Short mmCIF file of C-alpha atoms in Angstrom, two decimals:
data_model
loop_
_atom_site.label_atom_id
_atom_site.label_comp_id
_atom_site.label_asym_id
_atom_site.label_seq_id
_atom_site.Cartn_x
_atom_site.Cartn_y
_atom_site.Cartn_z
CA UNK A 31 0.00 0.00 0.00
CA UNK A 32 2.07 2.88 -1.22
CA UNK A 33 0.16 6.13 -1.01
CA UNK A 34 1.51 9.32 -2.48
CA UNK A 35 0.33 11.38 0.51
CA UNK A 36 3.31 10.16 2.56
CA UNK A 37 5.89 10.54 -0.18
CA UNK A 38 5.89 14.25 -0.88
CA UNK A 39 4.43 17.45 0.50
CA UNK A 40 5.39 21.02 -0.30
CA UNK A 41 7.45 22.74 2.40
CA UNK A 42 4.99 25.63 2.73
CA UNK A 43 2.02 23.29 3.16
CA UNK A 44 3.95 21.21 5.70
CA UNK A 45 4.83 24.37 7.66
CA UNK A 46 1.17 25.49 7.68
CA UNK A 47 -0.02 22.06 8.84
CA UNK A 48 2.63 21.95 11.55
CA UNK A 49 1.64 25.41 12.80
CA UNK A 50 -2.06 24.46 12.85
CA UNK A 51 -1.38 21.23 14.73
CA UNK A 52 0.74 23.10 17.28
CA UNK A 53 -2.18 25.49 17.87
CA UNK A 54 -4.60 22.58 18.36
CA UNK A 55 -2.30 20.81 20.80
CA UNK A 56 -1.46 23.98 22.72
CA UNK A 57 -5.18 24.73 23.04
CA UNK A 58 -5.90 21.26 24.39
CA UNK A 59 -3.04 21.47 26.90
CA UNK A 60 -3.88 24.92 28.26
CA UNK A 61 -7.67 25.19 27.96
CA UNK A 62 -8.72 22.09 29.85
CA UNK A 63 -7.12 22.31 33.31
CA UNK A 64 -8.69 19.08 34.56
CA UNK A 65 -7.46 17.03 31.60
CA UNK A 66 -4.95 14.46 32.79
CA UNK A 67 -4.03 12.83 29.48
CA UNK A 68 -3.92 13.87 25.83
CA UNK A 69 -3.37 11.44 22.98
CA UNK A 70 -1.99 13.30 19.99
CA UNK A 71 -2.33 11.45 16.72
CA UNK A 72 -1.91 12.34 13.06
CA UNK A 73 -2.34 10.48 9.80
CA UNK A 74 1.10 11.69 8.80
CA UNK A 75 4.51 10.09 8.69
CA UNK A 76 6.37 13.40 8.52
CA UNK A 77 8.38 14.07 11.70
CA UNK A 78 7.72 17.80 11.31
CA UNK A 79 4.02 17.18 12.01
CA UNK A 80 4.74 14.66 14.71
CA UNK A 81 7.84 14.62 16.92
CA UNK A 82 8.63 18.25 16.15
CA UNK A 83 5.12 19.37 17.18
CA UNK A 84 5.29 17.36 20.41
CA UNK A 85 8.79 18.63 21.23
CA UNK A 86 7.97 22.29 20.50
CA UNK A 87 4.73 22.33 22.45
CA UNK A 88 5.90 20.37 25.50
CA UNK A 89 8.87 22.70 25.86
CA UNK A 90 6.80 25.91 25.52
CA UNK A 91 3.48 25.02 27.16
CA UNK A 92 2.34 26.95 30.25
CA UNK A 93 1.18 23.68 31.76
CA UNK A 94 3.68 20.94 32.52
CA UNK A 95 3.19 17.79 30.46
CA UNK A 96 5.24 14.60 30.18
CA UNK A 97 5.49 12.49 27.06
CA UNK A 98 4.85 8.92 28.09
CA UNK A 99 6.88 6.10 26.60
CA UNK A 100 4.42 4.38 24.27
CA UNK A 101 6.73 1.36 24.07
CA UNK A 102 6.27 0.84 27.83
CA UNK A 103 2.51 1.49 27.62
CA UNK A 104 2.24 -1.18 24.91
CA UNK A 105 4.59 -3.49 26.80
CA UNK A 106 6.95 -3.67 23.82
CA UNK A 107 4.22 -5.04 21.53
CA UNK A 108 4.97 -2.62 18.68
CA UNK A 109 7.72 -2.25 16.10
CA UNK A 110 7.91 1.38 14.96
CA UNK A 111 8.78 4.23 17.27
CA UNK A 112 9.63 7.89 16.85
CA UNK A 113 12.86 9.44 15.76
CA UNK A 114 15.86 9.99 18.01
CA UNK A 115 16.59 13.21 16.11
CA UNK A 116 14.11 14.85 18.52
CA UNK A 117 15.80 13.42 21.60
CA UNK A 118 14.05 11.28 24.17
CA UNK A 119 10.70 12.92 23.42
CA UNK A 120 10.84 11.58 19.86
CA UNK A 121 11.70 8.03 20.86
CA UNK A 122 8.73 7.90 23.26
CA UNK A 123 6.27 8.17 20.37
CA UNK A 124 5.12 5.56 17.87
CA UNK A 125 4.28 5.16 14.20
CA UNK A 126 2.25 2.71 12.21
CA UNK A 127 3.95 2.41 8.84
CA UNK A 128 2.50 1.15 5.57
CA UNK A 129 5.35 -1.25 4.78
CA UNK A 130 5.36 -3.09 8.12
CA UNK A 131 2.02 -2.46 9.81
CA UNK A 132 -0.28 -2.76 6.77
CA UNK A 133 -1.95 0.59 7.38
CA UNK A 134 -1.92 3.88 5.51
CA UNK A 135 0.25 5.14 8.37
CA UNK A 136 -0.20 7.20 11.51
CA UNK A 137 1.67 8.72 14.44
CA UNK A 138 0.76 8.67 18.12
CA UNK A 139 2.06 10.34 21.29
CA UNK A 140 0.63 10.13 24.82
CA UNK A 141 1.02 13.15 27.09
CA UNK A 142 0.19 13.16 30.80
CA UNK A 143 -0.16 16.31 32.86
CA UNK A 144 2.50 16.57 35.55
CA UNK A 145 0.95 15.23 38.79
CA UNK A 146 2.51 18.01 40.90
CA UNK A 147 0.87 20.61 38.70
CA UNK A 148 -2.52 18.88 39.04
CA UNK A 149 -2.19 18.88 42.82
CA UNK A 150 -1.13 22.54 42.79
CA UNK A 151 -4.16 23.51 40.65
CA UNK A 152 -6.54 21.60 42.92
CA UNK A 153 -5.04 23.27 46.01
CA UNK A 154 -5.38 26.72 44.42
CA UNK A 155 -8.99 25.99 43.47
CA UNK A 156 -9.79 24.82 47.01
CA UNK A 157 -8.13 27.91 48.49
CA UNK A 158 -10.12 30.13 46.13
CA UNK A 159 -13.39 28.40 47.11
CA UNK A 160 -12.57 28.65 50.82
CA UNK A 161 -11.65 32.32 50.39
CA UNK A 162 -14.97 33.05 48.67
CA UNK A 163 -16.86 31.26 51.46
CA UNK A 164 -15.04 33.35 54.11
CA UNK A 165 -15.82 36.59 52.26
CA UNK A 166 -19.49 35.61 51.90
CA UNK A 167 -19.67 34.67 55.59
CA UNK A 168 -18.03 37.98 56.63
CA UNK A 169 -20.45 39.98 54.46
CA UNK A 170 -23.42 38.08 55.89
CA UNK A 171 -22.17 38.65 59.46
CA UNK A 172 -21.60 42.35 58.74
CA UNK A 173 -25.13 42.74 57.36
CA UNK A 174 -26.58 40.93 60.37
CA UNK A 175 -24.59 43.10 62.76
CA UNK A 176 -25.77 46.20 60.92
CA UNK A 177 -29.41 45.09 61.10
CA UNK A 178 -29.07 44.24 64.81
CA UNK A 179 -27.58 47.64 65.65
CA UNK A 180 -30.34 49.44 63.71
CA UNK A 181 -32.99 47.54 65.66
CA UNK A 182 -31.45 48.74 68.93
CA UNK A 183 -32.18 52.35 68.07
#
């Protein structure tokens, strides 16, 4: 199954696709604070759309994310993994390739939010809720005190 889509793509189109995919991934990472895991997948075999996107976004994201080792998650039951040219992040990803996996091809990376960051966010949310409750209670007490003092007159 040799498809031309994986053989050639113009540099400008590849750059536009890469930029768009980075925006999508960045949005997912930063806009859903309770998300614990993101699975990023493309139907592309071009490292620019795959390992490069993962590497760029993980390094620049406001939230802290870790690229999980797909080989470990699959218990070694897969043959094709990402490129070492993107360091350890690249090798933690996987591919399905037409010549060995009998598919049209795809890429997959698993990202987990850093547990410390999750705990920090939950703590901040709880503090904010407790702070709002204290303010509400103080306002209620102040109104009650004001009403009580007016009744004494």
